[in-house]
Amino acid sequence: MRSNGFVARTGSRLELNGEPFRFAGPNVYWLGLDENVEGVAWPTEFRVRDALDTALEMGATVVRSHTLGASQGHPLSIMPEPDRFNEEALRRVDFAVREAGARGLRLIVPFVCNWSYYHGGRSTFAGWRGLEDPRAFYSDPEIKEVFKRYIAMLLTRVNALTGLAYRDDPTILAWELGNELNDAPAEWVKEMAAYIKSLDGNHLVAHGKQFELDRDKLGIEELDILDVHYYPANAEALARDAAETAAAGKVYICGEFGWTEDGLEAFLERAEADGSVSGTLFWSLFPHADDAGYVPHYDGFSLHYPGTGVSGDYERRCLELRSHAFRMSGREVSSCLVPDAPTVASAAERVVFRGVVGAARYTVEKSTRGADGPWTAVFDARPADHDMPWQDPTRAHGTRTWYRVRAIAPDGAAGPWSEPFESEPFTPVS
């Protein structure tokens, strides 16, 4: 169901329809433009849906996504060149926004990035002006006007799939001036926040800094939310920053944190207990691949829920993040989702099936007598991992074989079997 009502601010707290609103969820930075599958490309609809469905299963109510707004300088980005907007890229953003709203998820969307990644950043704007110093992004009058026109285009964009202008869509929780704009002058923050508010009276405006609270921004009237990132997750820093932000009458969120290091449990517990913490968002969630296994990413904080069979600690941390999201939003932790039936795509040398949301393990069975069995196990509750597709070590050459697969949740609940898939006799190439 589409989101109902805009998230609002009352002092240092968030509210939705007059009720307190606290949240937890993932960063899914690639929803508008991906870098992880055969180079830079728009993510497939399957991967977008899979990630959002996984976020829901993890208890999320909010997702933060850089490339729904921070997308400049690449041929596939929203703004490949100054003041030239890519309609197809915008339609991909339209799709992600619609899908998030249909699931009741809220979005935090940055407009630019501090860093020079594949989706561009403040250095992209400086480079267009022939300037080497990325800090010109904050001072050059022409750059500021180009950035304002970019913001205006997004705020007034009418989603081709919903008919709603972004500034009128409650799916968006907040516009973030940029990701980790560590050295943004207070005057620039005030100017840009005021500009957003002049065009969009519905949404909150956020600003963040990497590793520490951006204290000289606490007094900016037009700013609603202060965002801090923690690597590693630090419970004491979280509590200190949240208290200082609340004392200034602003909303505090942790927009990113590393979930792999020691101290995670204390960090999550402190966030849940501290009413000054409005939200936490871990870095970062990745989906199943279009064919089999997961989309890989190697930054040390990539999460494939509910684990990849690497270790029991990995799965435990995934489930801790899930429980945390439910508790942050004041809900009882629900039972794990019973996974859907996978779909087997092929089974020649290897059994190829697309992963399903919530599956920690898969059982693969085979029959050489037909689609009605009898069935014998090839893999019994094998952990989901990057090693997919899986080779059947018991396959006899020249034998017609049927396969079926079912997924198993972390708590052991097994989903339905897939439709049996008939494979042609297999003869290896010598």
Short mmCIF file of C-alpha atoms in Angstrom, two decimals:
data_model
loop_
_atom_site.label_atom_id
_atom_site.label_comp_id
_atom_site.label_asym_id
_atom_site.label_seq_id
_atom_site.Cartn_x
_atom_site.Cartn_y
_atom_site.Cartn_z
CA MET A 1 0.00 0.00 0.00
CA ARG A 2 1.29 3.46 -0.88
CA SER A 3 2.65 5.52 2.00
CA ASN A 4 -0.01 7.52 3.83
CA GLY A 5 0.88 11.04 4.95
CA PHE A 6 4.17 12.90 5.10
CA VAL A 7 6.70 12.32 7.87
CA ALA A 8 6.93 15.61 9.78
CA ARG A 9 9.12 17.11 12.49
CA THR A 10 8.03 18.36 15.88
CA GLY A 11 11.13 19.72 17.56
CA SER A 12 13.68 16.92 17.77
CA ARG A 13 11.20 14.15 16.97
CA LEU A 14 9.68 12.74 13.81
CA GLU A 15 5.95 12.14 13.51
CA LEU A 16 3.66 10.41 11.06
CA ASN A 17 -0.04 11.19 11.19
CA GLY A 18 0.45 12.63 14.67
CA GLU A 19 2.23 9.54 16.04
CA PRO A 20 5.96 9.18 16.87
CA PHE A 21 7.98 7.83 13.96
CA ARG A 22 11.26 5.99 14.54
CA PHE A 23 12.89 3.66 12.07
CA ALA A 24 15.73 1.42 11.03
CA GLY A 25 16.67 0.03 7.65
CA PRO A 26 19.40 -0.29 5.05
CA ASN A 27 21.29 1.89 2.66
CA VAL A 28 20.61 0.62 -0.86
CA TYR A 29 22.74 3.15 -2.71
CA TRP A 30 22.44 1.63 -6.21
CA LEU A 31 18.65 1.71 -6.76
CA GLY A 32 18.90 4.38 -9.45
CA LEU A 33 22.22 3.38 -11.03
CA ASP A 34 24.25 0.25 -10.30
CA GLU A 35 27.98 -0.45 -10.51
CA ASN A 36 28.03 -4.10 -9.51
CA VAL A 37 26.87 -6.16 -12.50
CA GLU A 38 29.09 -6.03 -15.60
CA GLY A 39 29.99 -2.40 -15.07
CA VAL A 40 27.80 0.65 -14.56
CA ALA A 41 24.21 -0.02 -15.60
CA TRP A 42 20.66 0.56 -14.51
CA PRO A 43 19.59 -2.17 -12.10
CA THR A 44 16.99 -4.62 -13.36
CA GLU A 45 13.46 -4.41 -12.04
CA PHE A 46 13.99 -7.78 -10.37
CA ARG A 47 16.98 -6.56 -8.38
CA VAL A 48 15.16 -3.41 -7.26
CA ARG A 49 12.12 -5.39 -6.13
CA ASP A 50 14.24 -8.07 -4.50
CA ALA A 51 16.19 -5.50 -2.46
CA LEU A 52 13.04 -3.66 -1.33
CA ASP A 53 11.29 -6.92 -0.44
CA THR A 54 14.37 -7.98 1.50
CA ALA A 55 14.39 -4.65 3.34
CA LEU A 56 10.76 -5.27 4.31
CA GLU A 57 11.56 -8.76 5.54
CA MET A 58 14.35 -7.24 7.64
CA GLY A 59 11.79 -4.97 9.32
CA ALA A 60 12.80 -1.79 7.50
CA THR A 61 10.46 1.17 7.19
CA VAL A 62 13.03 3.53 5.63
CA VAL A 63 15.68 3.09 2.92
CA ARG A 64 18.41 5.57 2.06
CA SER A 65 19.50 5.55 -1.58
CA HIS A 66 22.18 7.80 -3.05
CA THR A 67 21.57 7.25 -6.76
CA LEU A 68 17.90 8.20 -6.64
CA GLY A 69 19.23 11.76 -6.46
CA ALA A 70 23.03 11.86 -6.51
CA SER A 71 23.53 10.95 -10.16
CA GLN A 72 25.68 13.23 -12.29
CA GLY A 73 28.32 13.00 -15.00
CA HIS A 74 27.88 9.43 -16.28
CA PRO A 75 26.06 8.79 -19.59
CA LEU A 76 23.45 6.74 -17.69
CA SER A 77 23.05 9.17 -14.81
CA ILE A 78 20.20 11.60 -14.23
CA MET A 79 22.29 14.58 -15.38
CA PRO A 80 25.09 13.46 -17.74
CA GLU A 81 26.01 17.07 -18.52
CA PRO A 82 25.01 20.40 -16.98
CA ASP A 83 21.28 21.03 -17.47
CA ARG A 84 20.81 17.95 -19.66
CA PHE A 85 18.51 15.43 -18.03
CA ASN A 86 18.30 11.77 -18.96
CA GLU A 87 14.63 10.76 -19.22
CA GLU A 88 15.38 7.03 -19.15
CA ALA A 89 17.48 7.41 -16.00
CA LEU A 90 14.62 9.35 -14.43
CA ARG A 91 12.18 6.60 -15.37
CA ARG A 92 14.38 4.13 -13.49
CA VAL A 93 14.16 6.41 -10.46
CA ASP A 94 10.38 6.63 -10.99
CA PHE A 95 10.22 2.83 -10.82
CA ALA A 96 12.21 2.56 -7.59
CA VAL A 97 10.15 5.31 -5.93
CA ARG A 98 6.91 3.65 -6.98
CA GLU A 99 8.02 0.25 -5.73
CA ALA A 100 9.15 1.67 -2.38
CA GLY A 101 5.86 3.51 -1.94
CA ALA A 102 3.83 0.43 -2.85
CA ARG A 103 5.55 -1.38 0.03
CA GLY A 104 5.03 1.44 2.52
CA LEU A 105 8.76 2.18 2.62
CA ARG A 106 10.04 5.75 3.02
CA LEU A 107 13.08 7.09 1.20
CA ILE A 108 15.93 9.42 2.16
CA VAL A 109 17.46 10.80 -1.04
CA PRO A 110 20.76 12.75 -1.22
CA PHE A 111 21.21 15.22 -4.09
CA VAL A 112 24.98 14.89 -4.50
CA CYS A 113 27.96 12.97 -3.10
CA ASN A 114 31.10 14.25 -1.43
CA TRP A 115 33.14 11.56 -3.18
CA SER A 116 34.03 10.96 -6.83
CA TYR A 117 32.26 7.67 -7.37
CA TYR A 118 30.70 6.22 -10.51
CA HIS A 119 27.51 8.22 -9.98
CA GLY A 120 29.40 11.51 -9.78
CA GLY A 121 29.79 14.02 -6.99
CA ARG A 122 30.69 17.58 -6.16
CA SER A 123 33.93 17.17 -8.14
CA THR A 124 31.78 16.46 -11.21
CA PHE A 125 30.21 19.91 -10.90
CA ALA A 126 33.63 21.49 -10.40
CA GLY A 127 35.05 19.61 -13.39
CA TRP A 128 32.32 20.93 -15.64
CA ARG A 129 33.62 24.40 -14.82
CA GLY A 130 37.24 23.39 -15.41
CA LEU A 131 38.04 23.66 -11.69
CA GLU A 132 40.19 21.10 -9.92
CA ASP A 133 39.22 21.95 -6.35
CA PRO A 134 35.95 20.17 -5.48
CA ARG A 135 35.29 22.79 -2.79
CA ALA A 136 34.39 25.15 -5.65
CA PHE A 137 31.06 23.30 -5.50
CA TYR A 138 30.20 25.47 -2.48
CA SER A 139 31.47 28.83 -3.71
CA ASP A 140 31.31 29.12 -7.51
CA PRO A 141 28.11 31.03 -8.41
CA GLU A 142 27.53 29.16 -11.67
CA ILE A 143 27.97 25.75 -10.00
CA LYS A 144 25.46 26.71 -7.34
CA GLU A 145 22.93 27.73 -9.97
CA VAL A 146 23.40 24.48 -11.91
CA PHE A 147 22.91 22.53 -8.67
CA LYS A 148 19.76 24.51 -7.85
CA ARG A 149 18.33 23.81 -11.28
CA TYR A 150 19.08 20.13 -10.76
CA ILE A 151 17.27 20.18 -7.41
CA ALA A 152 14.31 22.01 -8.93
CA MET A 153 14.07 19.48 -11.73
CA LEU A 154 13.87 16.58 -9.25
CA LEU A 155 11.42 18.25 -6.90
CA THR A 156 9.04 19.10 -9.73
CA ARG A 157 9.52 15.86 -11.64
CA VAL A 158 6.18 14.08 -12.15
CA ASN A 159 6.68 10.36 -11.68
CA ALA A 160 5.63 8.76 -14.96
CA LEU A 161 4.33 5.70 -13.10
CA THR A 162 2.40 7.33 -10.25
CA GLY A 163 1.42 10.73 -11.65
CA LEU A 164 2.79 12.39 -8.49
CA ALA A 165 5.46 15.07 -8.48
CA TYR A 166 8.27 14.04 -6.18
CA ARG A 167 7.63 17.03 -3.98
CA ASP A 168 4.06 15.76 -3.50
CA ASP A 169 4.98 12.13 -2.81
CA PRO A 170 4.95 11.05 0.86
CA THR A 171 7.16 8.07 -0.03
CA ILE A 172 10.07 10.48 0.30
CA LEU A 173 10.85 11.09 3.97
CA ALA A 174 13.60 13.66 3.43
CA TRP A 175 15.85 15.24 0.88
CA GLU A 176 19.47 15.14 1.98
CA LEU A 177 21.69 17.96 0.70
CA GLY A 178 24.39 15.43 -0.03
CA ASN A 179 26.18 12.34 1.17
CA GLU A 180 28.95 13.09 3.68
CA LEU A 181 29.45 16.75 2.74
CA ASN A 182 32.14 17.02 5.40
CA ASP A 183 33.35 20.54 4.71
CA ALA A 184 30.14 22.22 3.58
CA PRO A 185 30.05 25.84 4.81
CA ALA A 186 27.11 26.71 7.04
CA GLU A 187 26.13 29.52 4.66
CA TRP A 188 25.87 27.06 1.76
CA VAL A 189 23.81 24.59 3.83
CA LYS A 190 21.43 27.36 4.85
CA GLU A 191 21.10 28.62 1.28
CA MET A 192 20.39 25.21 -0.22
CA ALA A 193 18.04 24.10 2.56
CA ALA A 194 16.07 27.33 2.17
CA TYR A 195 15.93 26.82 -1.60
CA ILE A 196 14.51 23.30 -1.20
CA LYS A 197 11.92 24.56 1.28
CA SER A 198 10.90 27.33 -1.13
CA LEU A 199 9.95 24.69 -3.72
CA ASP A 200 8.78 21.87 -1.48
CA GLY A 201 6.77 22.52 1.65
CA ASN A 202 6.04 18.84 2.27
CA HIS A 203 9.41 17.26 2.89
CA LEU A 204 12.12 17.46 5.52
CA VAL A 205 15.68 18.50 4.71
CA ALA A 206 18.69 16.64 6.08
CA HIS A 207 22.43 17.31 6.19
CA GLY A 208 25.16 14.97 7.32
CA LYS A 209 28.82 14.57 8.02
CA GLN A 210 31.10 11.57 8.08
CA PHE A 211 32.21 10.32 11.53
CA GLU A 212 31.04 13.29 13.62
CA LEU A 213 28.19 15.69 14.19
CA ASP A 214 28.35 18.83 12.05
CA ARG A 215 27.84 21.15 15.01
CA ASP A 216 27.93 24.49 13.24
CA LYS A 217 24.77 23.47 11.34
CA LEU A 218 22.63 22.93 14.44
CA GLY A 219 21.30 26.48 14.41
CA ILE A 220 20.17 26.55 10.77
CA GLU A 221 16.42 27.12 10.90
CA GLU A 222 15.69 25.55 7.51
CA LEU A 223 17.44 22.29 8.42
CA ASP A 224 15.38 19.49 10.00
CA ILE A 225 17.67 16.49 10.33
CA LEU A 226 21.35 15.99 11.23
CA ASP A 227 22.87 12.74 9.96
CA VAL A 228 26.07 11.15 11.32
CA HIS A 229 27.92 8.05 10.02
CA TYR A 230 29.87 5.64 12.23
CA TYR A 231 32.65 3.26 11.19
CA PRO A 232 32.85 1.38 13.49
CA ALA A 233 29.47 1.51 15.20
CA ASN A 234 30.10 3.42 18.44
CA ALA A 235 27.35 3.48 21.08
CA GLU A 236 28.91 6.29 23.13
CA ALA A 237 29.33 8.57 20.11
CA LEU A 238 25.77 7.82 19.03
CA ALA A 239 24.36 8.83 22.41
CA ARG A 240 26.49 11.99 22.63
CA ASP A 241 25.60 13.18 19.12
CA ALA A 242 21.91 12.40 19.53
CA ALA A 243 21.73 14.33 22.81
CA GLU A 244 23.47 17.36 21.36
CA THR A 245 21.23 17.35 18.28
CA ALA A 246 18.06 17.03 20.36
CA ALA A 247 19.18 19.87 22.63
CA ALA A 248 19.35 22.08 19.54
CA GLY A 249 15.81 21.10 18.58
CA LYS A 250 16.82 19.06 15.53
CA VAL A 251 16.15 15.46 14.55
CA TYR A 252 19.11 13.10 14.81
CA ILE A 253 19.61 10.02 12.62
CA CYS A 254 22.51 7.66 12.02
CA GLY A 255 22.53 7.56 8.23
CA GLU A 256 25.24 4.90 7.94
CA PHE A 257 27.00 2.49 10.25
CA GLY A 258 29.29 -0.48 9.84
CA TRP A 259 27.59 -3.64 11.07
CA THR A 260 30.51 -6.06 10.81
CA GLU A 261 32.72 -4.90 13.68
CA ASP A 262 32.66 -5.48 17.44
CA GLY A 263 30.26 -3.28 19.34
CA LEU A 264 27.24 -3.81 17.09
CA GLU A 265 24.97 -5.17 19.82
CA ALA A 266 25.70 -2.28 22.21
CA PHE A 267 25.19 0.22 19.38
CA LEU A 268 21.79 -1.18 18.44
CA GLU A 269 20.64 -1.42 22.04
CA ARG A 270 21.64 2.18 22.74
CA ALA A 271 19.78 3.40 19.66
CA GLU A 272 16.63 1.54 20.63
CA ALA A 273 16.67 2.86 24.20
CA ASP A 274 17.43 6.47 23.31
CA GLY A 275 14.38 8.41 22.17
CA SER A 276 16.64 11.10 20.73
CA VAL A 277 17.72 8.63 18.04
CA SER A 278 15.05 8.81 15.35
CA GLY A 279 16.60 6.32 12.96
CA THR A 280 19.51 4.08 12.03
CA LEU A 281 20.51 2.85 8.56
CA PHE A 282 23.18 0.19 8.09
CA TRP A 283 25.62 0.08 5.18
CA SER A 284 24.60 -1.65 2.91
CA LEU A 285 22.14 -4.11 1.37
CA PHE A 286 22.58 -6.09 -1.87
CA PRO A 287 20.03 -8.29 -3.65
CA HIS A 288 19.92 -11.64 -5.33
CA ALA A 289 21.43 -11.74 -8.79
CA ASP A 290 19.18 -12.04 -11.82
CA ASP A 291 20.30 -15.59 -12.56
CA ALA A 292 21.62 -17.25 -9.38
CA GLY A 293 23.34 -16.32 -6.13
CA TYR A 294 23.79 -12.75 -4.94
CA VAL A 295 25.05 -9.53 -6.49
CA PRO A 296 28.60 -9.24 -5.12
CA HIS A 297 30.18 -6.10 -3.70
CA TYR A 298 33.46 -5.91 -1.82
CA ASP A 299 33.72 -3.03 0.62
CA GLY A 300 33.68 -5.01 3.87
CA PHE A 301 30.11 -3.99 4.77
CA SER A 302 28.05 -5.69 2.04
CA LEU A 303 25.04 -7.51 3.45
CA HIS A 304 23.19 -10.35 1.76
CA TYR A 305 20.29 -11.24 4.01
CA PRO A 306 20.01 -13.66 5.76
CA GLY A 307 23.61 -14.68 5.17
CA THR A 308 25.88 -16.33 2.66
CA GLY A 309 26.97 -19.42 4.55
CA VAL A 310 30.29 -17.76 5.40
CA SER A 311 29.80 -18.04 9.15
CA GLY A 312 27.21 -18.34 11.87
CA ASP A 313 28.27 -14.89 13.07
CA TYR A 314 27.24 -13.36 9.74
CA GLU A 315 23.74 -14.80 9.98
CA ARG A 316 23.48 -13.81 13.66
CA ARG A 317 24.31 -10.20 12.83
CA CYS A 318 21.77 -10.17 9.98
CA LEU A 319 19.08 -11.32 12.40
CA GLU A 320 20.18 -8.76 15.00
CA LEU A 321 19.70 -6.01 12.42
CA ARG A 322 16.28 -7.43 11.62
CA SER A 323 15.16 -7.48 15.25
CA HIS A 324 16.53 -3.97 15.74
CA ALA A 325 14.43 -2.60 12.88
CA PHE A 326 11.23 -3.98 14.37
CA ARG A 327 12.03 -2.65 17.83
CA MET A 328 13.04 0.80 16.57
CA SER A 329 9.59 1.21 15.03
CA GLY A 330 7.83 -0.06 18.14
CA ARG A 331 6.75 -3.43 16.73
CA GLU A 332 7.05 -6.96 17.99
CA VAL A 333 9.68 -8.92 16.10
CA SER A 334 7.75 -11.08 13.66
CA SER A 335 8.53 -14.62 12.61
CA CYS A 336 10.77 -14.95 9.59
CA LEU A 337 9.09 -14.96 6.20
CA VAL A 338 8.37 -18.40 4.73
CA PRO A 339 10.22 -18.13 1.42
CA ASP A 340 8.53 -18.49 -1.93
CA ALA A 341 9.32 -21.35 -4.26
CA PRO A 342 12.45 -20.72 -6.35
CA THR A 343 12.27 -21.06 -10.12
CA VAL A 344 14.76 -23.42 -11.74
CA ALA A 345 16.09 -21.86 -14.95
CA SER A 346 18.33 -24.63 -16.27
CA ALA A 347 20.05 -27.80 -15.18
CA ALA A 348 22.67 -28.94 -17.64
CA GLU A 349 26.11 -29.06 -16.01
CA ARG A 350 24.81 -27.02 -13.08
CA VAL A 351 21.46 -26.45 -11.42
CA VAL A 352 20.61 -22.77 -11.94
CA PHE A 353 17.86 -21.17 -9.87
CA ARG A 354 17.18 -17.58 -8.84
CA GLY A 355 17.31 -16.93 -5.11
CA VAL A 356 14.22 -15.88 -3.16
CA VAL A 357 13.74 -13.35 -0.38
CA GLY A 358 14.35 -14.66 3.12
CA ALA A 359 16.09 -17.89 2.11
CA ALA A 360 19.02 -18.87 4.29
CA ARG A 361 19.36 -22.36 2.80
CA TYR A 362 18.15 -24.40 -0.12
CA THR A 363 17.37 -28.08 -0.56
CA VAL A 364 17.82 -29.49 -4.06
CA GLU A 365 16.33 -32.86 -4.96
CA LYS A 366 16.50 -34.95 -8.11
CA SER A 367 14.54 -37.69 -9.78
CA THR A 368 15.50 -39.96 -12.67
CA ARG A 369 12.04 -41.51 -12.89
CA GLY A 370 9.93 -38.47 -13.77
CA ALA A 371 8.35 -35.33 -12.35
CA ASP A 372 6.41 -37.33 -9.75
CA GLY A 373 9.53 -38.81 -8.18
CA PRO A 374 10.74 -40.62 -6.22
CA TRP A 375 13.06 -37.81 -5.11
CA THR A 376 16.49 -37.97 -3.54
CA ALA A 377 18.45 -35.10 -2.00
CA VAL A 378 21.40 -33.62 -3.88
CA PHE A 379 21.89 -30.81 -1.36
CA ASP A 380 20.08 -30.82 1.98
CA ALA A 381 19.65 -27.32 3.47
CA ARG A 382 22.83 -26.02 1.83
CA PRO A 383 23.58 -22.41 2.84
CA ALA A 384 22.86 -19.72 0.26
CA ASP A 385 26.16 -18.40 -1.03
CA HIS A 386 28.05 -16.80 -3.90
CA ASP A 387 28.91 -20.23 -5.27
CA MET A 388 25.64 -20.60 -7.16
CA PRO A 389 24.76 -22.18 -9.52
CA TRP A 390 25.47 -25.57 -7.94
CA GLN A 391 26.87 -28.61 -9.71
CA ASP A 392 25.21 -31.97 -9.05
CA PRO A 393 28.09 -34.31 -8.13
CA THR A 394 25.80 -37.35 -8.40
CA ARG A 395 24.68 -36.68 -11.98
CA ALA A 396 25.17 -39.70 -14.26
CA HIS A 397 26.20 -39.02 -17.83
CA GLY A 398 23.46 -39.54 -20.38
CA THR A 399 20.68 -39.65 -17.79
CA ARG A 400 17.50 -37.61 -18.08
CA THR A 401 16.96 -35.91 -14.73
CA TRP A 402 14.30 -33.80 -13.01
CA TYR A 403 15.19 -31.28 -10.30
CA ARG A 404 13.18 -29.37 -7.71
CA VAL A 405 14.29 -26.79 -5.15
CA ARG A 406 12.85 -25.29 -2.00
CA ALA A 407 14.05 -22.47 0.21
CA ILE A 408 14.42 -22.54 3.98
CA ALA A 409 14.18 -19.53 6.31
CA PRO A 410 16.71 -18.88 9.11
CA ASP A 411 14.29 -20.35 11.66
CA GLY A 412 13.96 -23.56 9.64
CA ALA A 413 10.59 -22.90 8.03
CA ALA A 414 10.63 -24.46 4.57
CA GLY A 415 8.81 -22.98 1.61
CA PRO A 416 7.05 -24.86 -1.19
CA TRP A 417 8.89 -26.89 -3.78
CA SER A 418 9.57 -25.39 -7.16
CA GLU A 419 7.94 -26.87 -10.23
CA PRO A 420 10.01 -29.88 -11.33
CA PHE A 421 12.47 -28.96 -14.06
CA GLU A 422 13.32 -31.58 -16.66
CA SER A 423 16.91 -31.51 -17.85
CA GLU A 424 18.21 -33.00 -21.04
CA PRO A 425 20.68 -35.87 -20.69
CA PHE A 426 24.06 -34.48 -19.73
CA THR A 427 27.21 -35.50 -21.57
CA PRO A 428 30.34 -33.57 -20.57
CA VAL A 429 32.48 -32.07 -23.31
CA SER A 430 35.82 -33.90 -23.46
#
